[in-house]
Every structure is written in structure tokens, then in C-alpha cells.
């Protein structure tokens, strides 16, 4: 990005044609709270500049071109609009009043059994900034969930900036390599290494700084399509450390595999290291790494959860669910509520990432 002062640009204006100069100034000033900044020539005004809400409009009498469409972000659009959210200025410019803070829209769940095989080195799509993506839940359960296997083949600095996401849930699990990250109010940048994961609570500012070659992460989010905003006003790291800070009912979580304790899983003969996601999300979501401890199969069972997802980190197994399927590293499976499933022939080195909603 080029610094504005380097370009010596000091401001910006949108030029709008305007036959009714006086009436249009009145509309923007009296109705919408703009201020008149300039008007000339004094004897027969032909140009006026009105400014407000971060926008400068240059109204030119006799100007050419379309009258334009402005969106005004309002805390209470209906209080401004008084009978309609689309206004038309005397010069023809359409002014749309929209909610400044839109709630996250979570589409209804379309449950389904989704099995996604790694298939050697294929199945990757080119994403932004040299990243490769595998969609682990094509169809995305109606747009409610997305799970991506992301790979950065060549390491080095990542051209990222401070940003945040409007989400209900979002986590990143590091499969191989490492990535250097920094989060708002969570201290200095740190390395997320293989086996580690983070919970990105709604709207926490963060930045990806650097990665190793061959970095692979699994990213899960709800909803599948969500808004991302840059925040150029904030510099990371922030001076204050506030690990318990609440972000939309959740707190930031960093789970470090090397410090984790193993405990019994819900299925006898298996153990897991829990990431603490349940506590950090107040029960919204759970994430854990599961491995056999004596057993090689799970009983045939159903669940009643909104979301049940496995990613094979290591080892092999079979999955009995609408047929029998061989599972290998890189495979992912999403199982809908009410559909019986069981794992069998679990290799001793089997390692699964399990993510569930609720926890
Ligand atoms: Fe992000």
C-alpha cells in the first residue's frame, strides 16, 4: 500500500451533477446532516461542496454523468428515513439508509453426510496470496458451515493487514509447519505450530505475519460466507494484555499441543486432548484431538448435534456410515444428526481432529 502522504493527496471528492443546486444543498444539509464547505461563484453559484459522515460531495450545476447512489450507514435508519429507506435528492442522487451494524446472518442448516478424500496432491484450488484451498464440506450444509484445508507451499512474510471477521464461530488448527500470528489484547506475536489451534472470537482484530514453507491449517467457520473488514486504526500488538476479554460472548483461545494433557474421550478405549474450546465459546463449540488407547473401533451410534466433523490428521481407519469408507490422512467427514456411524480398524497412530457444535 502506498502511504497517502507520499502521494501528497489531501482529500477526495465525488462529483455529482446538480441542476437544483440550492434545493440539493438543503437536502444534504438539513435532512442528512452534511455541512456546506464551499460554494462559488457568489453571484451565481455553480459549484457547492458538502461534506459529512466521511464523504465529500462536489455538486456541479450543469455537470454530466449519473446522479449516483450513496449508502448512509445509520444506527437507526428508520429514525432518519421517516417513511422509506431509499431517498432521492433533488438532483436525482439516490440515498440509501442502511443499518450500520448488521447482525451475523446464519443460514438454516441443510444437514448431510459429506466425505472428502485427500486424493494425493490433487483437489487444491488457488486462493488469494499464493494460498491453496481444499473445500472439506462442498455444499457447506446450506451455507451454515465452511471447513477449508489451506496450504501455503512457500513460506515467508504474509502480506496481511489488521482485520476482523463477522462470524458466529471460527477456529484454525495447524496441521503442519508453523505460522506467526498476533491478536488484539493477547500479547506479542506467537507461533502456532503443528497440533496447536486458536479460536478467533467474533470481531477480534488479528494479523498473519509469517509462515513456514509447507504450512497447512484447517479452518472452520460459521456462517460459510462472512464479512471481513480491515482496521487501519489499530496497530498490533496492542499495549494491553487482556486474555479474558469478551468478544461477542467468547474469548480468545490458544491451545498449545506441547502443553496439553490427555484425558479419556467419550468413547471407551480412546483418549483426547481437549482444546478448551467449550469453555472459551461458552459451550457453543468443542474441538479436540482424538487417538486410540486400546480400542480400534467405536460403537455404532448417532448424535443429536448441529455439527459433527472429523479430519484425519494421521493414521488410517474405516468409517461405517452410508457404506464403508477407508479413511486416510487429509480426509474429512461431516456426519448429520441421526445418521448411525462407527469407526473401525483404527490404526494405533490414528489421530483425528474432532469439531462439534455445541461443545
Ligand atoms: Fe483472519
GROMACS .gro file of C-alpha atoms and ligand atoms in nm:
model
  360
    1UNK     CA    1   0.000   0.000   0.000
    2UNK     CA    2   0.126   0.348  -0.085
    3UNK     CA    3   0.117   0.594   0.205
    4UNK     CA    4  -0.124   0.884   0.138
    5UNK     CA    5   0.133   1.147   0.238
    6UNK     CA    6   0.381   1.007  -0.014
    7UNK     CA    7   0.130   1.074  -0.291
    8UNK     CA    8   0.057   1.418  -0.144
    9UNK     CA    9  -0.316   1.358  -0.174
   10UNK     CA   10  -0.502   1.552   0.091
   11UNK     CA   11  -0.865   1.462   0.026
   12UNK     CA   12  -1.120   1.313  -0.212
   13UNK     CA   13  -1.449   1.429  -0.359
   14UNK     CA   14  -1.727   1.262  -0.552
   15UNK     CA   15  -1.857   1.480  -0.834
   16UNK     CA   16  -2.235   1.477  -0.887
   17UNK     CA   17  -2.433   1.666  -1.148
   18UNK     CA   18  -2.681   1.901  -0.995
   19UNK     CA   19  -2.941   2.115  -1.169
   20UNK     CA   20  -3.115   2.221  -0.847
   21UNK     CA   21  -2.813   2.342  -0.651
   22UNK     CA   22  -2.997   2.530  -0.375
   23UNK     CA   23  -3.252   2.256  -0.309
   24UNK     CA   24  -2.987   1.983  -0.320
   25UNK     CA   25  -2.764   2.162  -0.069
   26UNK     CA   26  -3.069   2.196   0.155
   27UNK     CA   27  -3.146   1.826   0.127
   28UNK     CA   28  -2.796   1.711   0.225
   29UNK     CA   29  -2.754   1.978   0.493
   30UNK     CA   30  -3.093   1.991   0.661
   31UNK     CA   31  -3.214   1.639   0.609
   32UNK     CA   32  -2.892   1.436   0.635
   33UNK     CA   33  -2.659   1.646   0.848
   34UNK     CA   34  -2.395   1.735   0.587
   35UNK     CA   35  -2.215   2.069   0.614
   36UNK     CA   36  -2.173   2.319   0.337
   37UNK     CA   37  -1.797   2.362   0.290
   38UNK     CA   38  -1.776   2.572  -0.023
   39UNK     CA   39  -1.999   2.747  -0.271
   40UNK     CA   40  -1.899   2.962  -0.568
   41UNK     CA   41  -1.915   3.193  -0.750
   42UNK     CA   42  -2.101   3.405  -0.501
   43UNK     CA   43  -2.315   3.594  -0.752
   44UNK     CA   44  -2.440   3.286  -0.939
   45UNK     CA   45  -2.342   2.963  -0.754
   46UNK     CA   46  -2.247   2.679  -0.990
   47UNK     CA   47  -2.046   2.455  -0.757
   48UNK     CA   48  -2.107   2.356  -0.397
   49UNK     CA   49  -1.913   2.115  -0.174
   50UNK     CA   50  -2.099   1.943   0.108
   51UNK     CA   51  -1.926   1.710   0.350
   52UNK     CA   52  -2.035   1.476   0.623
   53UNK     CA   53  -2.016   1.120   0.755
   54UNK     CA   54  -1.672   1.076   0.596
   55UNK     CA   55  -1.792   1.176   0.249
   56UNK     CA   56  -1.736   1.492   0.038
   57UNK     CA   57  -1.970   1.566  -0.247
   58UNK     CA   58  -1.895   1.820  -0.515
   59UNK     CA   59  -2.225   1.931  -0.664
   60UNK     CA   60  -2.179   2.083  -1.009
   61UNK     CA   61  -2.460   2.266  -1.183
   62UNK     CA   62  -2.470   2.154  -1.542
   63UNK     CA   63  -2.239   1.862  -1.466
   64UNK     CA   64  -2.261   1.541  -1.667
   65UNK     CA   65  -2.294   1.178  -1.572
   66UNK     CA   66  -2.517   0.968  -1.348
   67UNK     CA   67  -2.656   1.114  -1.026
   68UNK     CA   68  -2.512   0.827  -0.826
   69UNK     CA   69  -2.614   0.612  -0.534
   70UNK     CA   70  -2.499   0.678  -0.177
   71UNK     CA   71  -2.527   0.438   0.115
   72UNK     CA   72  -2.552   0.602   0.458
   73UNK     CA   73  -2.474   0.371   0.746
   74UNK     CA   74  -2.713   0.453   1.031
   75UNK     CA   75  -2.761   0.333   1.383
   76UNK     CA   76  -3.136   0.378   1.337
   77UNK     CA   77  -3.215   0.408   0.965
   78UNK     CA   78  -3.589   0.436   1.025
   79UNK     CA   79  -3.540   0.737   1.251
   80UNK     CA   80  -3.355   0.912   0.966
   81UNK     CA   81  -3.576   0.789   0.686
   82UNK     CA   82  -3.922   0.871   0.822
   83UNK     CA   83  -4.113   0.656   0.581
   84UNK     CA   84  -3.875   0.483   0.342
   85UNK     CA   85  -3.512   0.382   0.339
   86UNK     CA   86  -3.446   0.499  -0.016
   87UNK     CA   87  -3.445   0.876  -0.057
   88UNK     CA   88  -3.392   1.076  -0.372
   89UNK     CA   89  -3.212   1.408  -0.357
   90UNK     CA   90  -3.343   1.697  -0.573
   91UNK     CA   91  -3.053   1.637  -0.816
   92UNK     CA   92  -3.154   1.272  -0.859
   93UNK     CA   93  -2.890   1.113  -0.634
   94UNK     CA   94  -3.036   0.812  -0.457
   95UNK     CA   95  -2.954   0.790  -0.087
   96UNK     CA   96  -2.998   0.452   0.077
   97UNK     CA   97  -3.019   0.432   0.455
   98UNK     CA   98  -2.881   0.106   0.586
   99UNK     CA   99  -2.811  -0.047   0.925
  100UNK     CA  100  -2.454   0.030   1.033
  101UNK     CA  101  -2.432  -0.279   1.250
  102UNK     CA  102  -2.584  -0.579   1.078
  103UNK     CA  103  -2.617  -0.895   1.280
  104UNK     CA  104  -2.439  -1.205   1.154
  105UNK     CA  105  -2.684  -1.396   0.935
  106UNK     CA  106  -2.654  -1.771   0.988
  107UNK     CA  107  -2.834  -1.967   0.715
  108UNK     CA  108  -3.051  -2.261   0.821
  109UNK     CA  109  -2.868  -2.593   0.841
  110UNK     CA  110  -2.905  -2.833   0.549
  111UNK     CA  111  -2.777  -3.150   0.713
  112UNK     CA  112  -2.590  -3.403   0.506
  113UNK     CA  113  -2.323  -3.672   0.513
  114UNK     CA  114  -2.012  -3.528   0.349
  115UNK     CA  115  -1.695  -3.728   0.293
  116UNK     CA  116  -1.398  -3.552   0.141
  117UNK     CA  117  -1.092  -3.756   0.041
  118UNK     CA  118  -0.748  -3.603   0.010
  119UNK     CA  119  -0.673  -3.782  -0.325
  120UNK     CA  120  -0.296  -3.749  -0.340
  121UNK     CA  121  -0.186  -3.399  -0.425
  122UNK     CA  122  -0.495  -3.301  -0.626
  123UNK     CA  123  -0.811  -3.117  -0.538
  124UNK     CA  124  -0.648  -2.785  -0.445
  125UNK     CA  125  -0.782  -2.454  -0.571
  126UNK     CA  126  -0.575  -2.137  -0.592
  127UNK     CA  127  -0.687  -1.880  -0.333
  128UNK     CA  128  -0.556  -1.534  -0.254
  129UNK     CA  129  -0.189  -1.457  -0.186
  130UNK     CA  130  -0.049  -1.788  -0.313
  131UNK     CA  131  -0.257  -2.000  -0.078
  132UNK     CA  132  -0.410  -2.331  -0.186
  133UNK     CA  133  -0.755  -2.435  -0.066
  134UNK     CA  134  -0.941  -2.765  -0.034
  135UNK     CA  135  -1.311  -2.736   0.042
  136UNK     CA  136  -1.380  -3.005   0.302
  137UNK     CA  137  -1.757  -2.952   0.300
  138UNK     CA  138  -1.867  -2.882  -0.058
  139UNK     CA  139  -2.225  -2.761  -0.036
  140UNK     CA  140  -2.144  -2.611   0.303
  141UNK     CA  141  -2.453  -2.753   0.475
  142UNK     CA  142  -2.671  -2.484   0.323
  143UNK     CA  143  -2.413  -2.209   0.382
  144UNK     CA  144  -2.403  -2.263   0.756
  145UNK     CA  145  -2.050  -2.406   0.781
  146UNK     CA  146  -1.726  -2.393   0.589
  147UNK     CA  147  -1.423  -2.611   0.651
  148UNK     CA  148  -1.109  -2.546   0.450
  149UNK     CA  149  -0.777  -2.724   0.428
  150UNK     CA  150  -0.534  -2.443   0.349
  151UNK     CA  151  -0.175  -2.483   0.235
  152UNK     CA  152   0.098  -2.222   0.188
  153UNK     CA  153   0.367  -2.402  -0.016
  154UNK     CA  154   0.634  -2.133   0.006
  155UNK     CA  155   0.698  -1.975   0.342
  156UNK     CA  156   0.797  -1.622   0.435
  157UNK     CA  157   0.623  -1.296   0.527
  158UNK     CA  158   0.246  -1.298   0.465
  159UNK     CA  159   0.107  -0.980   0.301
  160UNK     CA  160  -0.172  -0.944   0.558
  161UNK     CA  161  -0.309  -0.639   0.745
  162UNK     CA  162  -0.504  -0.591   1.069
  163UNK     CA  163  -0.853  -0.723   1.004
  164UNK     CA  164  -1.151  -0.892   1.165
  165UNK     CA  165  -1.438  -1.120   1.071
  166UNK     CA  166  -1.808  -1.103   1.150
  167UNK     CA  167  -1.870  -1.463   1.244
  168UNK     CA  168  -2.058  -1.682   1.485
  169UNK     CA  169  -1.770  -1.928   1.515
  170UNK     CA  170  -1.420  -1.951   1.369
  171UNK     CA  171  -1.120  -2.166   1.454
  172UNK     CA  172  -0.788  -2.254   1.296
  173UNK     CA  173  -0.596  -2.575   1.360
  174UNK     CA  174  -0.234  -2.608   1.246
  175UNK     CA  175  -0.167  -2.942   1.079
  176UNK     CA  176   0.196  -2.898   0.966
  177UNK     CA  177   0.456  -2.623   0.976
  178UNK     CA  178   0.410  -2.303   1.170
  179UNK     CA  179   0.255  -1.961   1.132
  180UNK     CA  180   0.325  -1.640   1.325
  181UNK     CA  181   0.010  -1.462   1.438
  182UNK     CA  182  -0.085  -1.165   1.650
  183UNK     CA  183  -0.422  -1.093   1.815
  184UNK     CA  184  -0.576  -0.788   1.977
  185UNK     CA  185  -0.510  -0.774   2.354
  186UNK     CA  186  -0.345  -1.118   2.353
  187UNK     CA  187   0.019  -1.015   2.387
  188UNK     CA  188   0.310  -1.024   2.141
  189UNK     CA  189   0.309  -1.230   1.819
  190UNK     CA  190   0.340  -1.605   1.871
  191UNK     CA  191   0.399  -1.919   1.669
  192UNK     CA  192   0.114  -2.159   1.610
  193UNK     CA  193   0.278  -2.494   1.544
  194UNK     CA  194   0.159  -2.834   1.428
  195UNK     CA  195  -0.114  -2.959   1.662
  196UNK     CA  196  -0.189  -2.613   1.805
  197UNK     CA  197  -0.511  -2.426   1.743
  198UNK     CA  198  -0.674  -2.089   1.802
  199UNK     CA  199  -1.031  -1.977   1.849
  200UNK     CA  200  -1.091  -1.644   1.675
  201UNK     CA  201  -1.383  -1.495   1.865
  202UNK     CA  202  -1.615  -1.264   1.668
  203UNK     CA  203  -1.452  -0.939   1.555
  204UNK     CA  204  -1.116  -0.985   1.728
  205UNK     CA  205  -0.855  -0.788   1.535
  206UNK     CA  206  -0.569  -1.002   1.412
  207UNK     CA  207  -0.295  -1.033   1.157
  208UNK     CA  208  -0.098  -1.316   0.997
  209UNK     CA  209   0.268  -1.219   0.990
  210UNK     CA  210   0.476  -1.504   0.858
  211UNK     CA  211   0.464  -1.875   0.785
  212UNK     CA  212   0.694  -2.170   0.732
  213UNK     CA  213   0.713  -2.338   0.394
  214UNK     CA  214   0.457  -2.615   0.367
  215UNK     CA  215   0.221  -2.467   0.625
  216UNK     CA  216  -0.112  -2.648   0.641
  217UNK     CA  217  -0.408  -2.540   0.852
  218UNK     CA  218  -0.768  -2.649   0.890
  219UNK     CA  219  -1.004  -2.355   0.922
  220UNK     CA  220  -1.368  -2.388   1.024
  221UNK     CA  221  -1.623  -2.109   1.032
  222UNK     CA  222  -1.993  -2.040   1.069
  223UNK     CA  223  -2.152  -1.898   0.860
  224UNK     CA  224  -1.969  -2.013   0.547
  225UNK     CA  225  -1.984  -1.668   0.389
  226UNK     CA  226  -1.897  -1.393   0.634
  227UNK     CA  227  -1.774  -1.036   0.614
  228UNK     CA  228  -1.410  -0.940   0.665
  229UNK     CA  229  -1.313  -0.583   0.748
  230UNK     CA  230  -0.973  -0.414   0.758
  231UNK     CA  231  -0.898  -0.199   1.062
  232UNK     CA  232  -0.632   0.057   0.976
  233UNK     CA  233  -0.688   0.240   1.308
  234UNK     CA  234  -0.540  -0.037   1.522
  235UNK     CA  235  -0.176  -0.145   1.547
  236UNK     CA  236  -0.090  -0.493   1.668
  237UNK     CA  237   0.026  -0.597   1.917
  238UNK     CA  238  -0.190  -0.375   2.140
  239UNK     CA  239  -0.019  -0.243   2.456
  240UNK     CA  240  -0.272  -0.405   2.690
  241UNK     CA  241  -0.292  -0.772   2.774
  242UNK     CA  242  -0.650  -0.883   2.837
  243UNK     CA  243  -0.681  -1.257   2.774
  244UNK     CA  244  -1.025  -1.276   2.938
  245UNK     CA  245  -1.173  -1.002   2.717
  246UNK     CA  246  -1.519  -1.084   2.589
  247UNK     CA  247  -1.573  -1.076   2.213
  248UNK     CA  248  -1.937  -1.145   2.135
  249UNK     CA  249  -1.972  -1.387   2.425
  250UNK     CA  250  -1.646  -1.568   2.353
  251UNK     CA  251  -1.283  -1.519   2.447
  252UNK     CA  252  -0.965  -1.578   2.250
  253UNK     CA  253  -0.817  -1.926   2.292
  254UNK     CA  254  -0.472  -2.053   2.207
  255UNK     CA  255  -0.425  -2.423   2.256
  256UNK     CA  256  -0.065  -2.545   2.257
  257UNK     CA  257  -0.029  -2.915   2.183
  258UNK     CA  258   0.300  -2.948   2.370
  259UNK     CA  259   0.136  -2.835   2.695
  260UNK     CA  260  -0.184  -3.039   2.657
  261UNK     CA  261  -0.297  -3.318   2.887
  262UNK     CA  262  -0.460  -3.630   2.750
  263UNK     CA  263  -0.784  -3.748   2.907
  264UNK     CA  264  -1.048  -4.011   2.832
  265UNK     CA  265  -1.264  -3.941   2.525
  266UNK     CA  266  -1.639  -4.001   2.537
  267UNK     CA  267  -1.578  -4.343   2.377
  268UNK     CA  268  -1.408  -4.605   2.593
  269UNK     CA  269  -1.065  -4.712   2.465
  270UNK     CA  270  -0.984  -4.371   2.317
  271UNK     CA  271  -0.826  -4.059   2.464
  272UNK     CA  272  -0.830  -3.696   2.365
  273UNK     CA  273  -0.665  -3.367   2.430
  274UNK     CA  274  -0.935  -3.108   2.462
  275UNK     CA  275  -0.853  -2.762   2.330
  276UNK     CA  276  -1.067  -2.576   2.584
  277UNK     CA  277  -1.292  -2.453   2.304
  278UNK     CA  278  -1.606  -2.537   2.501
  279UNK     CA  279  -1.516  -2.302   2.785
  280UNK     CA  280  -1.386  -2.027   2.555
  281UNK     CA  281  -1.706  -2.029   2.348
  282UNK     CA  282  -1.936  -2.080   2.649
  283UNK     CA  283  -2.049  -2.412   2.513
  284UNK     CA  284  -2.102  -2.311   2.152
  285UNK     CA  285  -1.831  -2.536   2.007
  286UNK     CA  286  -1.588  -2.805   2.105
  287UNK     CA  287  -1.261  -2.914   1.945
  288UNK     CA  288  -1.031  -3.196   2.044
  289UNK     CA  289  -0.770  -3.432   1.906
  290UNK     CA  290  -0.866  -3.797   1.949
  291UNK     CA  291  -0.648  -4.111   1.935
  292UNK     CA  292  -0.698  -4.478   2.024
  293UNK     CA  293  -0.590  -4.605   2.362
  294UNK     CA  294  -0.652  -4.975   2.346
  295UNK     CA  295  -0.961  -4.986   2.125
  296UNK     CA  296  -0.966  -4.999   1.745
  297UNK     CA  297  -1.333  -4.930   1.684
  298UNK     CA  298  -1.618  -4.717   1.815
  299UNK     CA  299  -1.972  -4.842   1.876
  300UNK     CA  300  -2.232  -4.764   1.610
  301UNK     CA  301  -2.405  -4.451   1.733
  302UNK     CA  302  -2.593  -4.141   1.631
  303UNK     CA  303  -2.562  -3.786   1.761
  304UNK     CA  304  -2.806  -3.501   1.802
  305UNK     CA  305  -2.566  -3.213   1.744
  306UNK     CA  306  -2.582  -2.931   1.493
  307UNK     CA  307  -2.234  -3.012   1.361
  308UNK     CA  308  -2.007  -3.317   1.384
  309UNK     CA  309  -1.681  -3.306   1.193
  310UNK     CA  310  -1.367  -3.520   1.180
  311UNK     CA  311  -1.040  -3.452   1.000
  312UNK     CA  312  -0.783  -3.731   0.980
  313UNK     CA  313  -0.452  -3.585   1.097
  314UNK     CA  314  -0.262  -3.911   1.090
  315UNK     CA  315  -0.315  -4.288   1.057
  316UNK     CA  316  -0.596  -4.480   0.895
  317UNK     CA  317  -0.939  -4.617   0.987
  318UNK     CA  318  -1.264  -4.722   0.825
  319UNK     CA  319  -1.588  -4.533   0.855
  320UNK     CA  320  -1.917  -4.720   0.852
  321UNK     CA  321  -2.176  -4.460   0.751
  322UNK     CA  322  -2.384  -4.500   0.437
  323UNK     CA  323  -2.147  -4.777   0.330
  324UNK     CA  324  -1.792  -4.843   0.441
  325UNK     CA  325  -1.520  -4.595   0.357
  326UNK     CA  326  -1.144  -4.606   0.405
  327UNK     CA  327  -1.008  -4.301   0.586
  328UNK     CA  328  -0.653  -4.176   0.539
  329UNK     CA  329  -0.460  -3.861   0.640
  330UNK     CA  330  -0.619  -3.547   0.496
  331UNK     CA  331  -0.967  -3.699   0.470
  332UNK     CA  332  -1.257  -3.518   0.633
  333UNK     CA  333  -1.607  -3.628   0.721
  334UNK     CA  334  -1.920  -3.445   0.833
  335UNK     CA  335  -2.193  -3.655   0.989
  336UNK     CA  336  -2.552  -3.529   1.023
  337UNK     CA  337  -2.760  -3.583   1.335
  338UNK     CA  338  -2.949  -3.908   1.349
  339UNK     CA  339  -2.735  -4.099   1.098
  340UNK     CA  340  -2.565  -4.404   1.254
  341UNK     CA  341  -2.187  -4.418   1.215
  342UNK     CA  342  -1.892  -4.607   1.358
  343UNK     CA  343  -1.515  -4.607   1.321
  344UNK     CA  344  -1.335  -4.936   1.269
  345UNK     CA  345  -0.986  -5.072   1.201
  346UNK     CA  346  -0.834  -4.770   1.374
  347UNK     CA  347  -0.456  -4.778   1.334
  348UNK     CA  348  -0.251  -4.730   1.650
  349UNK     CA  349  -0.123  -4.398   1.512
  350UNK     CA  350  -0.472  -4.273   1.419
  351UNK     CA  351  -0.516  -3.908   1.511
  352UNK     CA  352  -0.842  -3.723   1.445
  353UNK     CA  353  -0.939  -3.361   1.486
  354UNK     CA  354  -1.298  -3.356   1.609
  355UNK     CA  355  -1.505  -3.036   1.598
  356UNK     CA  356  -1.861  -3.026   1.728
  357UNK     CA  357  -2.136  -2.770   1.782
  358UNK     CA  358  -2.241  -2.750   2.055
  359UNK     CA  359  -1.937  -2.835   2.265
  360LIG    FE1  360  -0.849  -1.355   0.956
   0.00000   0.00000   0.00000
